[in-house]
Each structure stands twice: as structure tokens, then as C-alpha cells.
XYZ file of C-alpha atoms in Angstrom:
126
model
C -95.627 -77.690 -96.056
C -94.732 -78.627 -92.916
C -92.569 -76.682 -90.286
C -89.190 -77.239 -89.566
C -88.336 -77.703 -85.848
C -84.942 -76.290 -84.425
C -83.186 -79.069 -82.860
C -79.614 -77.534 -82.237
C -77.891 -74.852 -81.086
C -74.565 -73.552 -81.041
C -72.852 -70.789 -78.868
C -69.520 -69.534 -80.558
C -67.510 -67.752 -78.411
C -63.462 -67.218 -77.768
C -64.149 -67.215 -74.078
C -65.740 -71.309 -73.759
C -64.817 -72.046 -70.267
C -66.332 -68.880 -69.202
C -69.540 -69.504 -70.980
C -69.577 -73.257 -69.986
C -69.505 -72.223 -66.046
C -72.341 -69.154 -66.688
C -74.730 -71.947 -68.567
C -73.973 -74.586 -66.098
C -74.651 -72.282 -63.121
C -78.049 -70.553 -64.649
C -79.471 -73.517 -66.389
C -77.580 -76.852 -64.957
C -76.078 -77.741 -68.315
C -73.084 -79.737 -68.315
C -70.739 -80.101 -71.145
C -68.304 -83.016 -72.629
C -65.700 -82.029 -74.930
C -66.015 -83.429 -78.394
C -62.761 -82.386 -80.332
C -61.413 -79.490 -81.965
C -62.972 -77.621 -84.742
C -60.864 -74.402 -86.528
C -58.320 -74.815 -83.536
C -61.000 -74.193 -80.963
C -62.839 -76.827 -78.873
C -66.433 -78.153 -79.056
C -68.355 -78.620 -75.940
C -71.957 -80.636 -76.471
C -74.491 -80.461 -74.022
C -78.013 -82.365 -73.968
C -79.389 -78.796 -72.509
C -82.815 -79.926 -73.238
C -82.967 -83.174 -71.462
C -86.081 -85.242 -72.863
C -88.382 -82.038 -74.256
C -85.704 -79.484 -75.340
C -83.223 -79.611 -77.494
C -79.396 -80.151 -77.217
C -76.605 -77.814 -78.467
C -72.790 -77.029 -78.117
C -70.503 -74.394 -77.350
C -68.086 -73.583 -80.301
C -64.363 -71.666 -79.141
C -63.723 -69.107 -81.707
C -60.265 -67.484 -82.365
C -61.790 -64.346 -81.776
C -61.636 -63.229 -85.838
C -65.423 -63.652 -85.732
C -68.064 -62.329 -83.688
C -69.502 -64.129 -80.880
C -72.833 -65.543 -81.529
C -75.996 -67.000 -80.163
C -79.614 -66.432 -79.915
C -82.172 -68.771 -78.431
C -84.904 -68.864 -75.814
C -85.075 -71.071 -72.899
C -88.313 -71.891 -71.143
C -87.798 -71.188 -67.591
C -90.159 -71.556 -64.450
C -89.770 -68.054 -63.297
C -88.363 -65.639 -65.470
C -87.509 -62.698 -62.515
C -85.882 -65.155 -60.313
C -83.664 -66.511 -63.516
C -82.698 -63.073 -64.398
C -81.428 -62.570 -60.536
C -79.526 -65.914 -61.409
C -78.081 -64.626 -64.401
C -76.842 -61.304 -62.725
C -75.390 -63.498 -60.111
C -73.612 -65.898 -62.335
C -72.042 -62.924 -64.048
C -74.599 -61.841 -66.668
C -76.703 -58.850 -67.542
C -80.390 -58.146 -67.933
C -80.541 -56.590 -71.376
C -84.375 -56.221 -71.447
C -86.269 -56.875 -67.977
C -89.113 -59.484 -67.759
C -92.247 -58.085 -69.362
C -95.219 -60.179 -69.725
C -97.379 -59.824 -73.105
C -100.839 -59.357 -73.611
C -100.974 -63.529 -74.160
C -99.739 -64.023 -70.554
C -96.095 -65.080 -72.006
C -93.503 -63.411 -69.524
C -90.068 -62.748 -71.271
C -86.670 -61.229 -70.668
C -83.591 -60.768 -72.691
C -80.154 -61.507 -71.192
C -76.555 -61.135 -72.113
C -73.739 -63.687 -71.192
C -70.256 -62.876 -69.833
C -69.124 -62.984 -73.605
C -71.959 -60.579 -74.599
C -74.112 -63.012 -76.471
C -77.507 -62.666 -76.381
C -80.100 -65.015 -75.197
C -83.807 -65.030 -73.944
C -86.033 -66.662 -71.122
C -89.328 -67.053 -71.434
C -92.374 -68.800 -69.145
C -95.310 -69.600 -71.510
C -98.752 -68.196 -70.795
C -100.656 -70.070 -68.313
C -102.968 -72.971 -69.650
C -106.462 -71.876 -70.091
C -108.689 -72.973 -67.160
C -111.723 -75.397 -67.782
């Protein structure tokens, strides 16, 4: 059986303008309005460029919990944590390095959505 890749993400929030600003500042993502869903906006981003996945921010009416869980690959986890705080987010779990060499941290965006950032382990020498 083959694995199924993740090819889209969605962030549901009752504060879409704040989420769009935060992710734009943190990762350089831009968004384009694609219409309304259930009375809210749907703002699409090609966040991943050529190597990652696209996704969207879905505006909610506040009757459902905000949600988002995804990991973004970054060049420097500690620096990204600092930038997240400067953009209004919080560091939920500080940068840590696994025995494999993978470095990761968990963040909260300004609306309280949980996300992760990571840097893969260094490539083996040789």
C-alpha cells in the first residue's frame, strides 16, 4: 500500500485578517480571496512554492473551534520563533533537537492556532 501525501492545509479562524497578516509576516505567504464558504471568506495561498503544499485560511463564525496543525520547514528554528513572537505569536514549545538532528518548535499564531516549525537533520557526510 502506498502512502497518501498531504497536499493541502486549511486554517479555520474567526480572525482571518490577523491570521493572514501573521503568516504573511512569518513565512512571506500571500493570499487571494476565493469566495465565501458558510458566510465567511476563503483566502487561498500557494504557500509551498514549488516544493511544498498550498492551503487556505477559512473564516469561521466563531461557533466552531479555530484549528490548524501543520509543520513548516524553515532554515533556522530559533530565529523563526523570535520572528513569530515579533509578529504577535507565542512559542508553545521552545526549539529542541531530536537525537536524529531534526530541530523543531511548536508555536501559537495570534488566534491560538497550533503550528510547528522544523529544520531537518543535516545530510550525512560522505
